[in-house]
CSV table of C-alpha atoms in Angstrom, one decimal:
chain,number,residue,atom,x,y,z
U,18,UNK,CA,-11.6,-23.5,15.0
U,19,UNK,CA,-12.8,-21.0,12.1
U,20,UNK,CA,-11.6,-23.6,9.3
U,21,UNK,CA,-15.1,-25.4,8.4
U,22,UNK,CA,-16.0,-26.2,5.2
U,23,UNK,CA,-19.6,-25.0,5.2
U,24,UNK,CA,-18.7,-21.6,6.1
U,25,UNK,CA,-20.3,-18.6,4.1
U,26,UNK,CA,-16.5,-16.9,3.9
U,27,UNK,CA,-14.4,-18.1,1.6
U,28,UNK,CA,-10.1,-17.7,1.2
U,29,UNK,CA,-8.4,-19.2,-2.0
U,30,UNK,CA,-4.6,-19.3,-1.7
U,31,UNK,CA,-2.4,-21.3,-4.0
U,32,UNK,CA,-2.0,-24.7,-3.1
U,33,UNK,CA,1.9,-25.4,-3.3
U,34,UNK,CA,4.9,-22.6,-3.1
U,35,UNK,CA,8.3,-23.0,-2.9
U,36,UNK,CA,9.7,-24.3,1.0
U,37,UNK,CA,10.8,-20.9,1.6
U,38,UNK,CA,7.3,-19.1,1.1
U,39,UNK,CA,5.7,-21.3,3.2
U,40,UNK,CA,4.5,-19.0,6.4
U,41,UNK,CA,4.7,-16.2,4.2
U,42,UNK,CA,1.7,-16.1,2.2
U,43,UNK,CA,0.0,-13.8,2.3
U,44,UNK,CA,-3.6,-15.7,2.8
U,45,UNK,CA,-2.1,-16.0,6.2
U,46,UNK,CA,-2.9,-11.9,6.8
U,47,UNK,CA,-6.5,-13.1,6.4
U,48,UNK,CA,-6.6,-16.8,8.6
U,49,UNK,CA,-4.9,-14.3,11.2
U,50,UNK,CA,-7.7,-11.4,11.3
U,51,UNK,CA,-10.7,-14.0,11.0
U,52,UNK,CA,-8.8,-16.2,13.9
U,53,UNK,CA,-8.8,-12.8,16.1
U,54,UNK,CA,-12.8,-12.4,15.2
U,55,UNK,CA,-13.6,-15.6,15.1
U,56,UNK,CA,-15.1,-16.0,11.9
U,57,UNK,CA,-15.1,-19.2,10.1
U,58,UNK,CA,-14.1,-19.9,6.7
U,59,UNK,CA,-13.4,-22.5,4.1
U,60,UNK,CA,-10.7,-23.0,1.9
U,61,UNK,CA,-9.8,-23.4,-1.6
U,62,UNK,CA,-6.8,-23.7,-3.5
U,63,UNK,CA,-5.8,-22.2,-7.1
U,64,UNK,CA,-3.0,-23.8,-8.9
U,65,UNK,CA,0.6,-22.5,-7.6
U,66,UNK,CA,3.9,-21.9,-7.9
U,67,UNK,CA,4.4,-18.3,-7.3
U,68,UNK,CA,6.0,-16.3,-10.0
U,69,UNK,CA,4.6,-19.3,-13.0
U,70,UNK,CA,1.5,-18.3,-14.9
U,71,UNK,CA,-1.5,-18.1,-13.6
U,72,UNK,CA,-4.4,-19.2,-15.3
U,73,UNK,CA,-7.5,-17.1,-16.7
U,74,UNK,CA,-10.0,-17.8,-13.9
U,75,UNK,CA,-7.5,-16.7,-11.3
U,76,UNK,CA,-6.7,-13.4,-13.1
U,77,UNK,CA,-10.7,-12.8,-13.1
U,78,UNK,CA,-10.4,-12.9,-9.8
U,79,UNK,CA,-7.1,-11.4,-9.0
U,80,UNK,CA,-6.3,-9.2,-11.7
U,81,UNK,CA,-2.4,-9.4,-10.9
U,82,UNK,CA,-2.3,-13.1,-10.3
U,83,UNK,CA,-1.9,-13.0,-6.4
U,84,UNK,CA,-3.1,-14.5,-3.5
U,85,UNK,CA,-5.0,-14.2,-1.2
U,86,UNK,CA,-9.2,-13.9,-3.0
U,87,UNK,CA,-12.2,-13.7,-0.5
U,88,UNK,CA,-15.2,-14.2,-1.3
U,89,UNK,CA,-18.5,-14.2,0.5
U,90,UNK,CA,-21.9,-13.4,0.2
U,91,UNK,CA,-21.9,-11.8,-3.8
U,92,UNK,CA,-18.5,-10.2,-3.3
U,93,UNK,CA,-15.3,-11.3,-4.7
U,94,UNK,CA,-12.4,-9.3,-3.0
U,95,UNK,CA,-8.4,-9.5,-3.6
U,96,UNK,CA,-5.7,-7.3,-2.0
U,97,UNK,CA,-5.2,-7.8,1.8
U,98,UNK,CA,-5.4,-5.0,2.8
U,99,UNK,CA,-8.8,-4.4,1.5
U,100,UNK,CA,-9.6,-7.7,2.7
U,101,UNK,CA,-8.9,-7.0,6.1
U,102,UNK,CA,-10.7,-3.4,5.9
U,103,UNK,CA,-13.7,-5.4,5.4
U,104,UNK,CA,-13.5,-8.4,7.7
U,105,UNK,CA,-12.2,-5.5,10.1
U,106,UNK,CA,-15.6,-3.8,9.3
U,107,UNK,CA,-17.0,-7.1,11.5
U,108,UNK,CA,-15.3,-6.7,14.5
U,109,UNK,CA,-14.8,-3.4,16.0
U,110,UNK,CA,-11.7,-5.1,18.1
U,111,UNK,CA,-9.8,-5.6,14.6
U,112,UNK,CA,-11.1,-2.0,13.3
U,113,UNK,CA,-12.6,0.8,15.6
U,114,UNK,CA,-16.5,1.3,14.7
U,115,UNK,CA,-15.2,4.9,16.2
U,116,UNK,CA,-14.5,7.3,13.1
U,117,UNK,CA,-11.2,8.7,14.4
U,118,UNK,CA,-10.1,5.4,15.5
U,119,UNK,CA,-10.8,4.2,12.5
U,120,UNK,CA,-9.0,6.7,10.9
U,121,UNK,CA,-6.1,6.0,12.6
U,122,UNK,CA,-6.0,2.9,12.3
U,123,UNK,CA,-6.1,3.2,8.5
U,124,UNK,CA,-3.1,5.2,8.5
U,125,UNK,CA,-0.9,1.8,10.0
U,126,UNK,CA,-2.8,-0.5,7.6
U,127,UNK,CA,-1.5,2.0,4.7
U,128,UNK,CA,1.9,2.7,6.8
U,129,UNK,CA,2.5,-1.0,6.6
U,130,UNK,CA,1.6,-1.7,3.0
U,131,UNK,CA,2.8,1.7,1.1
U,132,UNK,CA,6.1,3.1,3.7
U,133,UNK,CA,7.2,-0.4,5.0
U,134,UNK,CA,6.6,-3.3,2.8
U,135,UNK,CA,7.9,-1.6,-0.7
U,136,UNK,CA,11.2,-1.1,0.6
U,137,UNK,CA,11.6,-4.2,2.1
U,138,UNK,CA,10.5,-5.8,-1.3
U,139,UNK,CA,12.9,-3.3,-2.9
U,140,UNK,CA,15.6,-5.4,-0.9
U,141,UNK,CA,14.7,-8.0,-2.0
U,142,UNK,CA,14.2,-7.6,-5.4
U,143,UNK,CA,17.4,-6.4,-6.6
U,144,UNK,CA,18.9,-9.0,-4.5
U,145,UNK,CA,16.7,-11.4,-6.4
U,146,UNK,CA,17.2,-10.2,-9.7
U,147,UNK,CA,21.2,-9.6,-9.0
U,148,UNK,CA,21.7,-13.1,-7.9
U,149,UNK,CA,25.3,-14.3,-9.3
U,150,UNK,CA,26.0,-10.6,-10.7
U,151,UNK,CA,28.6,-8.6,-9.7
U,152,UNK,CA,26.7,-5.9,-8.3
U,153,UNK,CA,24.6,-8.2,-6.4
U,154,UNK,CA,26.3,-6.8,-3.1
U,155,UNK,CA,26.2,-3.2,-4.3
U,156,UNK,CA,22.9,-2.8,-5.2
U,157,UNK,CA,21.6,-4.5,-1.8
U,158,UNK,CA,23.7,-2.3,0.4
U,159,UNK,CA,22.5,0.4,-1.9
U,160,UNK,CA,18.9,0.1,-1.3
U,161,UNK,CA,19.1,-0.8,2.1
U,162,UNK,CA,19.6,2.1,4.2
U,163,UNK,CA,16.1,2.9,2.8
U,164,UNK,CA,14.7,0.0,4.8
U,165,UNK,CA,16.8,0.9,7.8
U,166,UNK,CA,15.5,4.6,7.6
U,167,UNK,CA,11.9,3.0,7.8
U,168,UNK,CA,12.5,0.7,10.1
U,169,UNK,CA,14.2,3.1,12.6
U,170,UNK,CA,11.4,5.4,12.0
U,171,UNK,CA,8.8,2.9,13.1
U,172,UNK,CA,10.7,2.5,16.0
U,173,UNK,CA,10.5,5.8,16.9
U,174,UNK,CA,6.9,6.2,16.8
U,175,UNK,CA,6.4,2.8,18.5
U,176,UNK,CA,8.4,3.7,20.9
U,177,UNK,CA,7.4,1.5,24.6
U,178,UNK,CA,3.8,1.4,23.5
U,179,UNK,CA,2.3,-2.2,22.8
U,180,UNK,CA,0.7,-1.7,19.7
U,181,UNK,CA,0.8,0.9,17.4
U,182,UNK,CA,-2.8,2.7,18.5
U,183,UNK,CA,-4.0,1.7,21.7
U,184,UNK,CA,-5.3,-1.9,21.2
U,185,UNK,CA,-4.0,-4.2,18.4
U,186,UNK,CA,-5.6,-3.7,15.6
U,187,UNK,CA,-5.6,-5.0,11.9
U,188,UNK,CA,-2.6,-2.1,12.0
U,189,UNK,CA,-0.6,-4.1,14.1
U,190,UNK,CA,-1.7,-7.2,12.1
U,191,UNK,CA,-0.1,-6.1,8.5
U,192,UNK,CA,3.3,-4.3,9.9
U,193,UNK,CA,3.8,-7.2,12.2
U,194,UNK,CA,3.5,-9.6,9.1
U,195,UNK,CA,5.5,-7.0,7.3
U,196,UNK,CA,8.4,-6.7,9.8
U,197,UNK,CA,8.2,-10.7,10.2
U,198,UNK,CA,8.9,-11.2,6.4
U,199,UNK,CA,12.0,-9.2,6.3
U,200,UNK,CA,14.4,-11.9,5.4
U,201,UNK,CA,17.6,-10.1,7.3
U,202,UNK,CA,16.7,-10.1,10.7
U,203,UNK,CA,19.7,-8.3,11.9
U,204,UNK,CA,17.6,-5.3,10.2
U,205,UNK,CA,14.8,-5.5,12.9
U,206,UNK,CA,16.7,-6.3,16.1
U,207,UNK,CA,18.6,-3.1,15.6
U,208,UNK,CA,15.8,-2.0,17.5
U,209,UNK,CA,14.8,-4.1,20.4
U,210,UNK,CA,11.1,-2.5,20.8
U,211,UNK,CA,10.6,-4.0,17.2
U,212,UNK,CA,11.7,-7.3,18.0
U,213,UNK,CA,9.5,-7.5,20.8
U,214,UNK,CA,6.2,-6.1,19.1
U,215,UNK,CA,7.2,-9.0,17.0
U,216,UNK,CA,7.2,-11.4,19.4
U,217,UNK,CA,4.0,-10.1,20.5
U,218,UNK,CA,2.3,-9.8,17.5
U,219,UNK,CA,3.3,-13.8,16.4
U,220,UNK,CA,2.3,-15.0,20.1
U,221,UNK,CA,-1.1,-14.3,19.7
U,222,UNK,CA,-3.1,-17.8,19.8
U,223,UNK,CA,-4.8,-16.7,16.8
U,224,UNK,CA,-1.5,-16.2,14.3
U,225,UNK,CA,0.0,-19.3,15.7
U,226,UNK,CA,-3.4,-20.9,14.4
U,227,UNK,CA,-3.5,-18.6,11.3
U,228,UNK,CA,0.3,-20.1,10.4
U,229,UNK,CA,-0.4,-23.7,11.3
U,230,UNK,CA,-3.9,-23.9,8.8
U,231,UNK,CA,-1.4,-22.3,6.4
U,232,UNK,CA,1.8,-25.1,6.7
U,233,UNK,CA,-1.1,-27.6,7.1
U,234,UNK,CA,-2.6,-27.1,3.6
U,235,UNK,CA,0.6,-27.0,1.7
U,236,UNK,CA,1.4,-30.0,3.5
U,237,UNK,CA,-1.6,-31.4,3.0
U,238,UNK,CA,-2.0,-30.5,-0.8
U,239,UNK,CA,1.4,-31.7,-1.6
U,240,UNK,CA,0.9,-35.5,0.0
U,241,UNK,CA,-2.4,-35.2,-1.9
U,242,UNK,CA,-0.3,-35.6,-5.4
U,243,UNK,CA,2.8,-37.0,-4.1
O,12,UNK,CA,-12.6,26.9,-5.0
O,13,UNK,CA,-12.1,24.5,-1.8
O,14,UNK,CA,-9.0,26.3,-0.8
O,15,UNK,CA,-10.1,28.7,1.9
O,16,UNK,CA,-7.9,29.7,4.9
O,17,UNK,CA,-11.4,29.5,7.3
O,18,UNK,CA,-11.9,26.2,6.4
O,19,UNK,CA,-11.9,23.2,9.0
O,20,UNK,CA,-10.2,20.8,7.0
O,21,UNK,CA,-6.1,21.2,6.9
O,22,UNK,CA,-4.3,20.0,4.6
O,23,UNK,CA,-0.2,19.9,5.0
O,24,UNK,CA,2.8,19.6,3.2
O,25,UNK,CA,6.3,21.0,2.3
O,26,UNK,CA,6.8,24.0,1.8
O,27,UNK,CA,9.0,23.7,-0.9
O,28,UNK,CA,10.0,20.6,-3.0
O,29,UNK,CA,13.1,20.0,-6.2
O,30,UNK,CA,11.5,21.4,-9.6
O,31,UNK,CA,11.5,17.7,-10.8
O,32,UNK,CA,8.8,16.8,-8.0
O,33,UNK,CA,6.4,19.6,-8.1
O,34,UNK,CA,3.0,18.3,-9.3
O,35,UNK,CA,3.8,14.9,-8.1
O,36,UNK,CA,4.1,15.7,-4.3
O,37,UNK,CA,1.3,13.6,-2.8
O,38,UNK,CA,-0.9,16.3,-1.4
O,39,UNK,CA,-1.8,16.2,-4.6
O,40,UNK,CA,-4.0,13.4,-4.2
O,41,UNK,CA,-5.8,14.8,-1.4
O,42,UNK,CA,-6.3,18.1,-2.7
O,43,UNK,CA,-7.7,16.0,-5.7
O,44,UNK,CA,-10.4,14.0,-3.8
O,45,UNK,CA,-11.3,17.2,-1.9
O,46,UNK,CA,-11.9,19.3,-5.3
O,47,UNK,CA,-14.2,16.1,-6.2
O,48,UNK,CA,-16.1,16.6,-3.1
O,49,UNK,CA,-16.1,20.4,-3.1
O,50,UNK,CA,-14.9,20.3,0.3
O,51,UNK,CA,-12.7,23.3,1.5
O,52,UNK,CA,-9.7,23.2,2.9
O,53,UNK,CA,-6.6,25.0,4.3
O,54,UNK,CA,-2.3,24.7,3.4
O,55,UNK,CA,-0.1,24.8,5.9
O,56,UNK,CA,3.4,23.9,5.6
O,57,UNK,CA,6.4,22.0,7.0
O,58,UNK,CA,9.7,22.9,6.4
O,59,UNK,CA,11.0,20.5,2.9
O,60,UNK,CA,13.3,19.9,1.0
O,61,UNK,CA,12.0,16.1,0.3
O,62,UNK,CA,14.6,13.6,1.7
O,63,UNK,CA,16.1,16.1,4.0
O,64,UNK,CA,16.0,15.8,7.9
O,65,UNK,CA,12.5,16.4,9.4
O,66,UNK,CA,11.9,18.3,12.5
O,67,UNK,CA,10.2,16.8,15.6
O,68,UNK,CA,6.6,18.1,15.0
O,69,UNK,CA,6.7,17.0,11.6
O,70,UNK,CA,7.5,13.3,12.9
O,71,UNK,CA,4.8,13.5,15.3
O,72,UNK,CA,2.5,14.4,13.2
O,73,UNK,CA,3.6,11.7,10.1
O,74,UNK,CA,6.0,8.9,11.9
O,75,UNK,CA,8.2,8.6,8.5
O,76,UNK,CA,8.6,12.5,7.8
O,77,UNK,CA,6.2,12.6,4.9
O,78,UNK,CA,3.5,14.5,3.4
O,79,UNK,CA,0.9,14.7,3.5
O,80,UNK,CA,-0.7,15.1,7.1
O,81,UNK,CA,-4.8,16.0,7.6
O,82,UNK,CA,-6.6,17.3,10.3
O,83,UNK,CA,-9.4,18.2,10.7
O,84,UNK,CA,-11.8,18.5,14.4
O,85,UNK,CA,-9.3,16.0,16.8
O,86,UNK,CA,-8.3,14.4,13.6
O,87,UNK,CA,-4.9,13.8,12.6
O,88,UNK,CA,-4.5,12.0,10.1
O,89,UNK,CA,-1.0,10.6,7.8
O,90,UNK,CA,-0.6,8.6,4.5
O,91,UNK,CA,-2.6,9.6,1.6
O,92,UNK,CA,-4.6,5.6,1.5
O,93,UNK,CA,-6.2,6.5,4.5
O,94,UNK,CA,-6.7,10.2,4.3
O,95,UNK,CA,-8.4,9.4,0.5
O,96,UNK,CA,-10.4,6.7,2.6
O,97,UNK,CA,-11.5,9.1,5.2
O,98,UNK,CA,-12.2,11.9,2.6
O,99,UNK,CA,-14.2,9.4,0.5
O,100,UNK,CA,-16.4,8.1,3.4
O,101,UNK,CA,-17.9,12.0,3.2
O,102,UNK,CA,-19.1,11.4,-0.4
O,103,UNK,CA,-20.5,8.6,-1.5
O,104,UNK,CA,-19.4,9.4,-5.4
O,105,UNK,CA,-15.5,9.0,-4.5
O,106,UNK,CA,-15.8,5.4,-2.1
O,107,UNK,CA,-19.7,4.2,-2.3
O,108,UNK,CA,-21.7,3.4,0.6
O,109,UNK,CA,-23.0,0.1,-0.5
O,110,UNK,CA,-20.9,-2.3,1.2
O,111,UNK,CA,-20.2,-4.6,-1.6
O,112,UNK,CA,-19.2,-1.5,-3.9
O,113,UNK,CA,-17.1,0.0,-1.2
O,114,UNK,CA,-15.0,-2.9,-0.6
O,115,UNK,CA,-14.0,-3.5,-4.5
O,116,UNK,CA,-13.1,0.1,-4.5
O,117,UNK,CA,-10.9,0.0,-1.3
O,118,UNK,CA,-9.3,-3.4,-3.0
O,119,UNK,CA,-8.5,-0.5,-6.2
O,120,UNK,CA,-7.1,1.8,-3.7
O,121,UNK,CA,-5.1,-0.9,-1.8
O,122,UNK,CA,-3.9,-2.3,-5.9
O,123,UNK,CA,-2.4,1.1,-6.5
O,124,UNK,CA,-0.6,1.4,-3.2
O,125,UNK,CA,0.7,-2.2,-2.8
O,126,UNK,CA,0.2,-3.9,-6.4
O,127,UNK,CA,1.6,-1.4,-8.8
O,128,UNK,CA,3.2,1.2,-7.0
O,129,UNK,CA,5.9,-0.3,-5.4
O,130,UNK,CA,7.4,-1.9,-8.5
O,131,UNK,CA,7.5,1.5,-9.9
O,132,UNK,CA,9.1,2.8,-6.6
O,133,UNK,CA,11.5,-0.2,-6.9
O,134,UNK,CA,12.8,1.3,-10.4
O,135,UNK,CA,12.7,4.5,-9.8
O,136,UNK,CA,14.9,3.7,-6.4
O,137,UNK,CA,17.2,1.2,-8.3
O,138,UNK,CA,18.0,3.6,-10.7
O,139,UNK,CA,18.4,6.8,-8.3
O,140,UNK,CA,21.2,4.4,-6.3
O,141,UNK,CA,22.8,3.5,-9.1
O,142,UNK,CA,23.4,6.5,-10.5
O,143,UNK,CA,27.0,7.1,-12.2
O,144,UNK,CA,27.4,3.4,-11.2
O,145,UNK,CA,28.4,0.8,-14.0
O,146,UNK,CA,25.6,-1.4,-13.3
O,147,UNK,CA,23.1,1.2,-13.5
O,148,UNK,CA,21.7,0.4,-16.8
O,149,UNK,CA,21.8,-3.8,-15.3
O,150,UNK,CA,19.7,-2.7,-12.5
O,151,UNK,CA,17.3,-0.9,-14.2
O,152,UNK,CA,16.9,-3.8,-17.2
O,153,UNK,CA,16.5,-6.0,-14.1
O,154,UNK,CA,13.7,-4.8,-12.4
O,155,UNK,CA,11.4,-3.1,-15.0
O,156,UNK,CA,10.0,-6.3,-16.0
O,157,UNK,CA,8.3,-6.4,-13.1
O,158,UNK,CA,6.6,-3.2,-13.9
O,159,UNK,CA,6.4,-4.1,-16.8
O,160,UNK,CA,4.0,-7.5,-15.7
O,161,UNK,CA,1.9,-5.2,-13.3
O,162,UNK,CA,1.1,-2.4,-16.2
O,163,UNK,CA,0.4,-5.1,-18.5
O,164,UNK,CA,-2.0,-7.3,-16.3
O,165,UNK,CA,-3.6,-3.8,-15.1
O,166,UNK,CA,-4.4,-3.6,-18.9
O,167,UNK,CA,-6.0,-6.6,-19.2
O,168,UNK,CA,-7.9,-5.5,-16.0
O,169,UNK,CA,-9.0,-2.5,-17.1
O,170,UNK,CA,-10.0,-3.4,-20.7
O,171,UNK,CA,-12.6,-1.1,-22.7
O,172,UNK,CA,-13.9,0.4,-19.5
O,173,UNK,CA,-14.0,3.8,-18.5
O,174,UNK,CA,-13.0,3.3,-14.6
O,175,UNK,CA,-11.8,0.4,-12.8
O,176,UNK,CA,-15.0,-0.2,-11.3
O,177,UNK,CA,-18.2,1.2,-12.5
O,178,UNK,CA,-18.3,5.0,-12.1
O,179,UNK,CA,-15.0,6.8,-10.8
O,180,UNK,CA,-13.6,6.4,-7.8
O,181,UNK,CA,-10.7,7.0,-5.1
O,182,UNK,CA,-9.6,3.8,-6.6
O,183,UNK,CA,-9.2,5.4,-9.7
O,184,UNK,CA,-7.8,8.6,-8.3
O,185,UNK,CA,-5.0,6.5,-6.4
O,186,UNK,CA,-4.1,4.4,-9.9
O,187,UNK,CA,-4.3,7.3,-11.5
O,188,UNK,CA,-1.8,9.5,-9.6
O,189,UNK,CA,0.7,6.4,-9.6
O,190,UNK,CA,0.4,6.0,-13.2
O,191,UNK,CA,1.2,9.4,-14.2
O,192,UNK,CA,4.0,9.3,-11.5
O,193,UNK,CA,6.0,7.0,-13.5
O,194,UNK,CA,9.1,8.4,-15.5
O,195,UNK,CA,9.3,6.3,-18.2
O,196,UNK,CA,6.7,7.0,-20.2
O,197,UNK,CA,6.8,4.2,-22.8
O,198,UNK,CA,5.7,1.6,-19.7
O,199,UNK,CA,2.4,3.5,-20.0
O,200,UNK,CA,2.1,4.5,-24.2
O,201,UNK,CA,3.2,0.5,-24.5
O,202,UNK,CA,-1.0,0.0,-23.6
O,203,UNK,CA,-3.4,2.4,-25.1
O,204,UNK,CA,-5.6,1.9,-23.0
O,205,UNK,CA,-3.9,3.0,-19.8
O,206,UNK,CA,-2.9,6.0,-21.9
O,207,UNK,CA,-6.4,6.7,-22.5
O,208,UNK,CA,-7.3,6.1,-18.2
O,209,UNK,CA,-5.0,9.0,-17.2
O,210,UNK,CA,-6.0,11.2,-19.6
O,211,UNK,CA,-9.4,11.0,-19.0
O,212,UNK,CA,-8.3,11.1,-15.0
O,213,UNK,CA,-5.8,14.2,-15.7
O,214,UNK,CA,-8.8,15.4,-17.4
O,215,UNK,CA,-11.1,15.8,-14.9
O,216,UNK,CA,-11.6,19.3,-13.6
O,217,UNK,CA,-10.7,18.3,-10.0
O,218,UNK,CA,-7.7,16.9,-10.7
O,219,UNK,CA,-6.7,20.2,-13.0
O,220,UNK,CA,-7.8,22.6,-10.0
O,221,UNK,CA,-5.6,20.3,-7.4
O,222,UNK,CA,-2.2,20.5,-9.8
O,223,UNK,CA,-2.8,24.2,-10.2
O,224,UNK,CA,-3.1,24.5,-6.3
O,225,UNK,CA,0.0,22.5,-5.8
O,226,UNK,CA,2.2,24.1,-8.3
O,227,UNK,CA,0.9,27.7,-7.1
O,228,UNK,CA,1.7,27.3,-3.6
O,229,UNK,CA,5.2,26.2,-4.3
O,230,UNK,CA,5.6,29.3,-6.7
O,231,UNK,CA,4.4,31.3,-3.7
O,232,UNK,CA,6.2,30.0,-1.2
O,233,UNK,CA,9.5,30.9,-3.2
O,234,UNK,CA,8.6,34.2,-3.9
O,235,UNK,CA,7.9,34.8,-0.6
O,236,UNK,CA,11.4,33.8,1.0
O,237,UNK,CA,13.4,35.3,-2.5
């Protein structure tokens, strides 16, 4: 079980969202890639709720107020992606040691983070910020053929494959996490391959470990000052 | 001058692009960190126009019908993250080779992809839907706050330095590009010192020999099919 408090590697998350966020995280991208190498780490918590300000010593560490921060060893490190680049960099399963395997995997981890994941934010943003508006229907089904576009693309180029590139990689990690988090499911089972590199993806013993250390410590934290 | 038809490195995009996104096509970026390494390269070019449908080799080679796409020896390679990673890893000025110094660069890179990027995408999306629509102006007030938040913390982030992180780097490059890619341009003048970063970025030989490629090949490749 990689959660131990003496460990060298350290993940800071905030210790209480909102019931909905819970699962969704995104400290859970890192438990998941140092459950698949095996590394252990320790956690800490930095005062929540997401969205409220964030004090000064998180923003020295996370210069736009986010979670997840890892730290080990001298470095202090924030944006998951580059977190997992670099606990990638320790297991050539999560991230080829070969340099065109590398490469290629690099192109999903960016796939995921800069094709994928802004439009299914842009979803839900301007359903967010339209709640009780009159365009609030409008300006969803506006922006979400976008999505759909993306999403049918990604089928494409899945196609019957199981992963993305050969083995799963941290690739398959983020745009599973990605697809997961897209709050109108009817969107991904438009495309049955999706659903099932889903299913694969969040059957893996070490995401089902990665999401129950994450519900564990809000649930945890929040009896702590109940 | 990297651009040499013999070279090994290939560098594609469309062949022709809207006046309104010429200089801002993302090749750009590459073309960029390969004038900062003085590496050569070769165009080629895929049929455009931006947003129309992309042939079959095009989606082969970049699953979502983007540019741009590098190869180079059994190398193909999509999304400008990774290609600026891959690029980088040749020269140790663009993503250094100390491991403590390359991660805090990739979390940079991975900032201006998934941090600050997609809120400016979000806008710019919001308002491109909306247009002629009564709720255009609504959607627009709506979601530039969050851009707003991003620029502003980036700011703080950034301070008095020069770079984001020691001497210049892809990171920079990346933040760079997306900050100059945003319309509005009081998001950016509303923080001198962001206004300062991408002009001394825009500045920079490299990037000045990279626009002019850009914006020459599209000139050519007009005149060629007038």
């Amino acid at each position: 079980m990689p959660i131990n408090p003496g460990a060298d590697i350290e993940v800071l998350t905030l210790d209480r969202v909102p019931p909905m966020a819970q699962g969704y995280v995104k400290d859970l991208r890192v438990r998941w890639a140092l459950e698949e190498a095996g590394l252990s780490y320790r956690e800490s918590f930095l005062p929540g709720v997401i969205g409220g300000d964030k004090g000064s010593a998180h923003l020295e560490s996370q210069p736009f107020g986010q979670v997840p921060i890892y730290r080990e060893a001298g470095l202090s490190l924030f944006e998951s992606g580059a977190i997992l680049l670099h606990v990638g960099s320790k297991d050539e399963r999560l991230l080829p040691s070969d340099e065109l395997q590398r490469a290629r995997t690099t192109a999903w981890m960016f796939a995921a983070l800069n094709s994928v994941e802004p439009f299914a934010q842009s979803l839900f943003l301007v359903g967010h910020v339209s709640e009780n508006k009159s365009w609030h229907d409008d300006a969803r089904d506006a922006v979400r053929p976008f999505l759909q576009t993306r999403l049918k693309q990604l089928s494409a180029a899945l196609g019957d494959r199981e992963w993305l590139e050969g083995n799963f990689t941290v690739g398959d990690l983020l745009m599973v996490d990605v697809l997961r988090s897209i709050a109108e499911e009817a969107l991904i089972s438009a495309h049955p391959n999706l659903t099932a590199y889903v299913e694969r993806g969040t059957a893996r013993p070490a995401f089902r470990l990665a999401l129950a250390a994450q519900l564990d410590a809000f649930e945890r934290n929040e009896r702590e000052t109940a």
